[in-house]
XYZ file of C-alpha atoms in Angstrom:
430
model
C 123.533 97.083 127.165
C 121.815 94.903 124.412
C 124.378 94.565 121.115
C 121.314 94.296 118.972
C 119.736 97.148 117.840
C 116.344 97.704 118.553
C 113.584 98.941 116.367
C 109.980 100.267 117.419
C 107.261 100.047 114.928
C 103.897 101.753 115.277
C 101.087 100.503 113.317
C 99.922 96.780 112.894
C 98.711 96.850 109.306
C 100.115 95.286 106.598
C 102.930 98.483 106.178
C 104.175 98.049 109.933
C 103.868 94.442 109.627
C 106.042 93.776 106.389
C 108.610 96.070 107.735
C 109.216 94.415 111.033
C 109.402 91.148 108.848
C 111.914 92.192 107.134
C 114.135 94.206 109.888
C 113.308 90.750 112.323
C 114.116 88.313 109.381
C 117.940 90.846 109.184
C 118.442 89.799 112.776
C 117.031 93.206 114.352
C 115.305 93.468 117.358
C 111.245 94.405 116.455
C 108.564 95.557 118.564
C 105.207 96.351 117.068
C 102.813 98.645 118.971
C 99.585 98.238 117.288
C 96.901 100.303 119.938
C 93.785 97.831 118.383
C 93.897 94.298 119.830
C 93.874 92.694 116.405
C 96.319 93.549 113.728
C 96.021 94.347 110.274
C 94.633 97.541 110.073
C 92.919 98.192 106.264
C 93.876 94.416 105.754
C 91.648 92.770 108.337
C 88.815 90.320 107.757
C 85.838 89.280 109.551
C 83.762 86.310 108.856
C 80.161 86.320 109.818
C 77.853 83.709 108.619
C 80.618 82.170 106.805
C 81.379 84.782 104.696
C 84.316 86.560 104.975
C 84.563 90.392 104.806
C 87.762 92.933 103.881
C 87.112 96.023 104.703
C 86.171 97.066 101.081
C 86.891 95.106 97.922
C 90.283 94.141 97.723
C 92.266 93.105 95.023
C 96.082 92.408 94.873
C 97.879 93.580 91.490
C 99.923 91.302 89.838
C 103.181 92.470 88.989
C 103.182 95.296 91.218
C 105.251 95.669 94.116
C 102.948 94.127 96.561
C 103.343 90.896 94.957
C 107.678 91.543 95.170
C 107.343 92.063 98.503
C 105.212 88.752 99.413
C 107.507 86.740 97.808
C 110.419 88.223 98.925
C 109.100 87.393 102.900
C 107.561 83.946 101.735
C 104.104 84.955 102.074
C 101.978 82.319 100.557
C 98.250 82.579 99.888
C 95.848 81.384 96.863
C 92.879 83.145 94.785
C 92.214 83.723 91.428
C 92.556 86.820 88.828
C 88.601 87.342 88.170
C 86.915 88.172 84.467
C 85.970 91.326 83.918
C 83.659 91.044 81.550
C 80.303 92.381 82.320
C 77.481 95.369 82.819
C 78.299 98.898 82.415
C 75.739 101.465 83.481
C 75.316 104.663 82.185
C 72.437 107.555 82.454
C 69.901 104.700 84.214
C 70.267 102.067 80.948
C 73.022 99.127 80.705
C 75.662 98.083 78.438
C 77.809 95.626 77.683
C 81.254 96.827 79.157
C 83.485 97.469 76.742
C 87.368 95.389 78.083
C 89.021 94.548 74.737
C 88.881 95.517 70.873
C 85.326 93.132 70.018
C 83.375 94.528 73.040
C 84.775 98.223 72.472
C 83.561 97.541 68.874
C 80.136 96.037 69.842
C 78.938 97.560 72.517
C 76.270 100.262 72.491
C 77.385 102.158 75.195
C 79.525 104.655 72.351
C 78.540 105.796 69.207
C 80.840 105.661 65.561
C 82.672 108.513 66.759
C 82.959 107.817 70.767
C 84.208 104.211 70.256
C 87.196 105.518 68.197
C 87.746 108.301 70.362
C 87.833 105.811 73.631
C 89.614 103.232 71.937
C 92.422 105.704 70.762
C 92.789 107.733 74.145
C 92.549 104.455 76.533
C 95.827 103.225 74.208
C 97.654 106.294 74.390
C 96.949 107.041 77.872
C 99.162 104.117 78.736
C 101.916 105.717 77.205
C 101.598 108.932 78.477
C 103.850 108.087 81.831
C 105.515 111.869 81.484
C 101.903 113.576 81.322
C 101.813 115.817 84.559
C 98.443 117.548 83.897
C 95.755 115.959 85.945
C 93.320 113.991 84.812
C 90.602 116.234 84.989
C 93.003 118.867 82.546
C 93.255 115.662 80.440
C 89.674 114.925 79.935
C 88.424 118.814 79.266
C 91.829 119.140 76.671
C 91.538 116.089 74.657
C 87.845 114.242 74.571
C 85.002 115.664 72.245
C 82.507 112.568 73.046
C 80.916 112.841 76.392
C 80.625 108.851 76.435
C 84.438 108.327 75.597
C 85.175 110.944 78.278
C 82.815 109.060 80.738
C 84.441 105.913 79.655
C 88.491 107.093 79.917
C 87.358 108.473 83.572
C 85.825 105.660 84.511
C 88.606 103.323 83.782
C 90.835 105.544 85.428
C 88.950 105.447 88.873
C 88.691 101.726 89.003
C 92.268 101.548 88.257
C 93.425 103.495 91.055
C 90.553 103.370 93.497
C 89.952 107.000 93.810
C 87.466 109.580 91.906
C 89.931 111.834 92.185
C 90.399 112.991 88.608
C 91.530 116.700 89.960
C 94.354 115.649 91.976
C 95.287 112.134 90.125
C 98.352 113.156 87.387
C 98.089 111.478 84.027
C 101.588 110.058 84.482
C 100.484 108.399 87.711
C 97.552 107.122 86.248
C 98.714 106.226 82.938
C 101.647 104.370 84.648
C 98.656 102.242 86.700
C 97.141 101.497 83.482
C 100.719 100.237 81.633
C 101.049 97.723 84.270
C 98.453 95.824 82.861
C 95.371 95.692 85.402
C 95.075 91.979 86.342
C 94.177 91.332 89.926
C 94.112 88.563 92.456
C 91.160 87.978 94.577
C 92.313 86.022 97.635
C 90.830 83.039 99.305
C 89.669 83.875 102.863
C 90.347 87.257 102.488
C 93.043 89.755 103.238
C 93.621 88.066 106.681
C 95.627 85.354 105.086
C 98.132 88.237 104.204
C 97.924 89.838 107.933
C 98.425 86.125 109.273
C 101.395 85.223 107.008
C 103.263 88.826 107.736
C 102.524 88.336 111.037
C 104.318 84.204 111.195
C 107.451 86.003 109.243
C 108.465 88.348 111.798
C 107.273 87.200 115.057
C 109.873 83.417 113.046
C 112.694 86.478 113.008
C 111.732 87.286 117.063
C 109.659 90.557 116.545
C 107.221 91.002 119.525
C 103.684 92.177 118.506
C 102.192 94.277 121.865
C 98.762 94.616 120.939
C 96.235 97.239 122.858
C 99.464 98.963 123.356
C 98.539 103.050 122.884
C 101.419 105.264 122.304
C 101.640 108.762 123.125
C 104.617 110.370 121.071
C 108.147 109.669 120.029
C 110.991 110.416 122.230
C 113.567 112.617 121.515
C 116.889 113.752 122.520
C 119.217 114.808 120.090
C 118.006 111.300 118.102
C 115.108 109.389 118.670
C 115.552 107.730 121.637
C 111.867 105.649 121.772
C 109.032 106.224 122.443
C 106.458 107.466 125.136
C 103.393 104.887 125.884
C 100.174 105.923 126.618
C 99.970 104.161 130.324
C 102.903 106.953 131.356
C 105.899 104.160 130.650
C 108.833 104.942 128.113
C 110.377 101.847 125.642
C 113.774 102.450 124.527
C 114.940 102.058 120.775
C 117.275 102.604 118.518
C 115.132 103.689 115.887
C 111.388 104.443 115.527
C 109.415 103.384 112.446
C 105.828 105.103 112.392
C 103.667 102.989 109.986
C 100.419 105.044 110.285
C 98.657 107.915 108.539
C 100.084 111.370 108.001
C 97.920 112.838 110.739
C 98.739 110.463 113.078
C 102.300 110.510 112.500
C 101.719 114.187 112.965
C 100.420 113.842 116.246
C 103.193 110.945 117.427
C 105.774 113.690 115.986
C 104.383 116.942 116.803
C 108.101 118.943 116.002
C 108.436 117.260 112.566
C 107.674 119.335 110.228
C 108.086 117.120 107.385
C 105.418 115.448 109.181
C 102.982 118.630 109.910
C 103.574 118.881 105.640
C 102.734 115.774 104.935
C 99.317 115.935 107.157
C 98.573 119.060 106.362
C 98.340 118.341 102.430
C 96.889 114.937 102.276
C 93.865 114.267 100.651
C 92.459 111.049 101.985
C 90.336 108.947 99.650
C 87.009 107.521 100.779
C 84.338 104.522 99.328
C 81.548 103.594 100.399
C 81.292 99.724 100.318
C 78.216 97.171 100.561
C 78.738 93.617 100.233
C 75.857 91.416 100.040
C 75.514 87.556 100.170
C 72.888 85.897 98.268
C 71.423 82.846 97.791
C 72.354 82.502 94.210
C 73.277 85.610 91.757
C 70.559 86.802 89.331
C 72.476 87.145 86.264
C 75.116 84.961 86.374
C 76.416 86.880 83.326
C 77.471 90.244 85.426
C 80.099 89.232 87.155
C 81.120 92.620 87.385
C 79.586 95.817 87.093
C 81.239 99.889 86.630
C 79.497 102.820 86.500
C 80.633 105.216 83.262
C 79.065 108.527 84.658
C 78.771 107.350 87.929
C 81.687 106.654 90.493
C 80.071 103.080 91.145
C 81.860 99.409 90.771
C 80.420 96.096 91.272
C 82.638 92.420 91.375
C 81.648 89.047 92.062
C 84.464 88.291 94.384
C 83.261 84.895 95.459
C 83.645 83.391 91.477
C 87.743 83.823 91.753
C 88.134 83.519 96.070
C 86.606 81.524 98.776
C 84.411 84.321 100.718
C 81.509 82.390 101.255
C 79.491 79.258 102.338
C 79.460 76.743 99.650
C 76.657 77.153 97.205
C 76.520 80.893 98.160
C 77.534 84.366 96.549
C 78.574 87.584 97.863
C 78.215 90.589 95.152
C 80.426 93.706 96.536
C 79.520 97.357 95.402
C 81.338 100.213 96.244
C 80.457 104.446 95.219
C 84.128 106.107 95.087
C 83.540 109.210 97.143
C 84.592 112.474 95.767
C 88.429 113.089 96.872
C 88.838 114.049 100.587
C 85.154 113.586 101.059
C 83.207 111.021 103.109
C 79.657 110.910 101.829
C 76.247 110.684 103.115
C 76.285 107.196 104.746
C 71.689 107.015 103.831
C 72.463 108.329 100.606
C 74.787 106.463 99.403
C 73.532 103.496 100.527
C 70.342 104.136 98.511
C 72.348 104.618 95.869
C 74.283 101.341 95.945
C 71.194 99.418 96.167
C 69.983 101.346 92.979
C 72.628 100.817 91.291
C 72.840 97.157 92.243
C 68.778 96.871 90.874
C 70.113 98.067 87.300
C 72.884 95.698 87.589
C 71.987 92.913 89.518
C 67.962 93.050 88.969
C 66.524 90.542 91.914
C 68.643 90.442 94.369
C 66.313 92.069 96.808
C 64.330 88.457 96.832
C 67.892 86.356 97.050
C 69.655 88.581 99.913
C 70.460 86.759 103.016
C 73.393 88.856 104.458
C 74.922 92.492 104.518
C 78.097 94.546 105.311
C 77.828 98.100 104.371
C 80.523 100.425 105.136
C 79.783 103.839 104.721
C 83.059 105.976 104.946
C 86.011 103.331 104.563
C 88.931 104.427 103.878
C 90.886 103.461 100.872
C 94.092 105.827 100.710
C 95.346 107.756 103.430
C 96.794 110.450 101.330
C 96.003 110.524 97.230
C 99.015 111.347 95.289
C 98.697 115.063 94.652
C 99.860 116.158 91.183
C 100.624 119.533 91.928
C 103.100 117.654 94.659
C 105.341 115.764 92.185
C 102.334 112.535 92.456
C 103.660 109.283 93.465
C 107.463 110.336 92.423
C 106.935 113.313 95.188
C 106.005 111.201 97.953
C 108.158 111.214 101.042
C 111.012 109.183 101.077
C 110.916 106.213 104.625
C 113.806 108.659 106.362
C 112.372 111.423 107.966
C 114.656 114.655 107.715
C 115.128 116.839 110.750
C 116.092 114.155 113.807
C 117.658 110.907 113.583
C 116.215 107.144 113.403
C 113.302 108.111 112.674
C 111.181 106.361 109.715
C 107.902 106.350 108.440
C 105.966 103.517 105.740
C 102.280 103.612 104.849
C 100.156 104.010 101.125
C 101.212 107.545 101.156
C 105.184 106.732 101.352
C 107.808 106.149 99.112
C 107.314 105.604 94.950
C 105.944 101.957 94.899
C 102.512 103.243 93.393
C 99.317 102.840 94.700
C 97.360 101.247 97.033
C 99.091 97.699 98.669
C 101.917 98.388 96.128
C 102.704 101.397 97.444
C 102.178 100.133 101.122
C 104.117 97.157 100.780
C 106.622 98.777 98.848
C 107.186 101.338 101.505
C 107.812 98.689 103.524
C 110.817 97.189 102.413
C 112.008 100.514 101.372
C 111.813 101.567 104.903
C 113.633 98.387 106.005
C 116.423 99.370 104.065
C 116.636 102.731 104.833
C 116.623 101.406 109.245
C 119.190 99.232 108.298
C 121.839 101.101 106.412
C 121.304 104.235 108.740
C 121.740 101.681 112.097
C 124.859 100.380 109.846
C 126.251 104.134 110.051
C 124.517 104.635 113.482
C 126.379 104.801 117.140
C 125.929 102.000 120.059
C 122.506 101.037 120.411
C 120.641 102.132 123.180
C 119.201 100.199 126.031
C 116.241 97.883 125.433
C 112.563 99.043 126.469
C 110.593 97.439 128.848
């Protein structure tokens, strides 16, 4: 019998991976089952051509959890917080976009009316953290100007990723908003985060078993492990499942906090082109966001190293309707359209492409008529004991890596003070 208690984590991104840093780093026993044979999940990043590629833009908030939960594990990496300054687009012409009180005032995207009417909603929609209509309600009850409600919604799907403005609350998105917006875009991409998560626990003694499929969670009375796909069994003392709700689902098939949980997620989709060029056309659109349009458009490479020197990768994106995944030719078309108002040449200067038609961004929106992110499930699963889960759709972190992160170290805690309580631990897994 091994005195150290034993934890099994499913899942190699960056939820599965912070958690086993922190439960190795508090002198547990990890082992990570991650069924790909490269970890990271969401956070991986490939480099072809010498530019490097997340899947989808990715930006780290600062001040968020995310950020918290880096430095709490030591987790170093550099980049830049980018301008946002630039092109908005809106019925086929371009504006300046309006970011602060001289280009809200300037820019010809509103008229008299819809600048005041913009300017007064996107301050008070900061404030309005105890709003629990959604933001759809929101936009029908309070806007008169079609280009202020354009703008507002807008805003609000860059902020949280997601055109989702019929199940996005107010309160969820107003608290997004209040935290301020800045960004980091990181050097080498989101790898550098996989790769320091990854040195943290496996420094603690975690074990990462990549191309390791497993089949379910075993049960008897408690969870007692779980069930591999090759027919073997690995003891634990506790199970952490750091996947989506459908998957969990499926490793958990008599949870029904689990069955819940799958059964009302909404998953959030973009579709996402990046595109390397020679040199940009306008050097003065550094970014890019579509007002009536779900479209977005950042010059990563002029705050991170993501490409050769001397060369620039532009990344679009088209945030697909909420549980939706788009048409993969469409949308593409439609990128590239909206990259000629925005970007006009860069036909003539492309030399390299990603496009991702159906990636996913969130696993599970928070639902407002399901508390939002307050009413997410907490890391203990009720209904059998030891087990756990962590992912973007866990815990009340908030969105995106905040919320995956966060749910992270929450679930960390939660293994460790129910092992505190917990019997002896159960034989190690082979």
């Amino acid at each position: 019998m091994n005195e150290r208690q034993h934890i099994a984590i499913v899942g190699g991104g960056l939820a599965g991976l912070a958690t086993a840093a922190y439960l190795a780093r508090a002198g547990k026993q990890v082992t990570l089952f991650e069924r790909s044979e490269h970890l990271g999940g969401r956070g991986a990043t490939t480099v072809r051509d010498g530019y490097y590629h997340n899947l989808g833009p990715h930006a780290l908030y600062k001040g968020g959890a995310g950020i918290e939960v880096l430095e709490e594990l030591g987790v170093t990496y550099t980049g830049n917080q980018p301008e946002v300054a630039g092109v908005a687009v809106r019925k086929g012409k371009t504006y300046t976009l309006p970011v602060g009180g001289r280009s809200m005032m300037t820019s010809r995207l509103f008229g008299v009316r819809a600048r005041m009417e913009a300017g007064m909603h996107l301050l008070g929609l900061r404030k309005a953290t105890d709003d629990h209509r959604t933001v759809a309600q929101y936009l029908r009850d309070e806007f008169k100007q079609d280009s202020a409600r354009d703008y507002l919604q807008a805003i609000v799907r860059l902020s949280t990723y997601a055109n989702a403005p019929e199940t996005t609350s107010v309160a969820d998105a107003a608290r997004q908003l209040a935290s301020g917006g800045a960004v980091v875009y990181l050097d080498h991409g989101w790898q550098t985060l996989v790769a320091g998560l990854e040195e943290v626990a496996v420094a603690g003694g975690a074990v990462m078993r990549r191309g390791a499929r497993v089949s379910g969670v075993s049960v008897a009375g408690r969870v007692r492990g779980l069930r591999m796909a090759d027919g073997g069994e690995f003891a634990a003392d506790a199970v952490v499942l750091a996947v989506p709700p459908q998957v969990a689902r499926e490793l958990a098939p008599w949870s029904e906090p689990l069955a819940l949980a799958a059964d009302t997620a909404i998953p959030a989709y973009a579709a996402c082109l990046d595109i390397g060029v020679s040199r940009l056309p306008n050097p003065r659109r550094g970014f890019g966001l579509g007002i009536d349009v779900p479209y977005y458009l950042s010059v990563h490479t002029r705050s991170a190293k993501l490409a050769p020197d001397g060369k620039t990768m532009i990344s679009v994106a088209k945030y697909l309707p909420a549980g939706e995944r788009g048409d993969a030719e469409r949308d593409l078309r439609e990128l590239e359209s909206f990259l000629d108002l925005a970007q006009p040449g860069w036909r003539t200067l492309e030399e390299h492409r990603q496009y991702l038609p159906s990636m996913l961004v969130q696993s599970a929106l928070p639902r407002a008529d399901r508390g939002g992110i307050d009413g997410r499930p907490d890391p203990l699963v009720p209904g059998v004991e030891g087990l756990f889960i962590a992912g973007d759709w866990v815990g009340q972190s908030g969105w995106l890596t905040d919320g995956t992160l966060g749910s992270a170290r929450q679930a960390a805690q939660s293994v460790e003070t129910w092992l505190a309580a917990a019997r002896q631990p159960v034989a190690v897994g082979s």
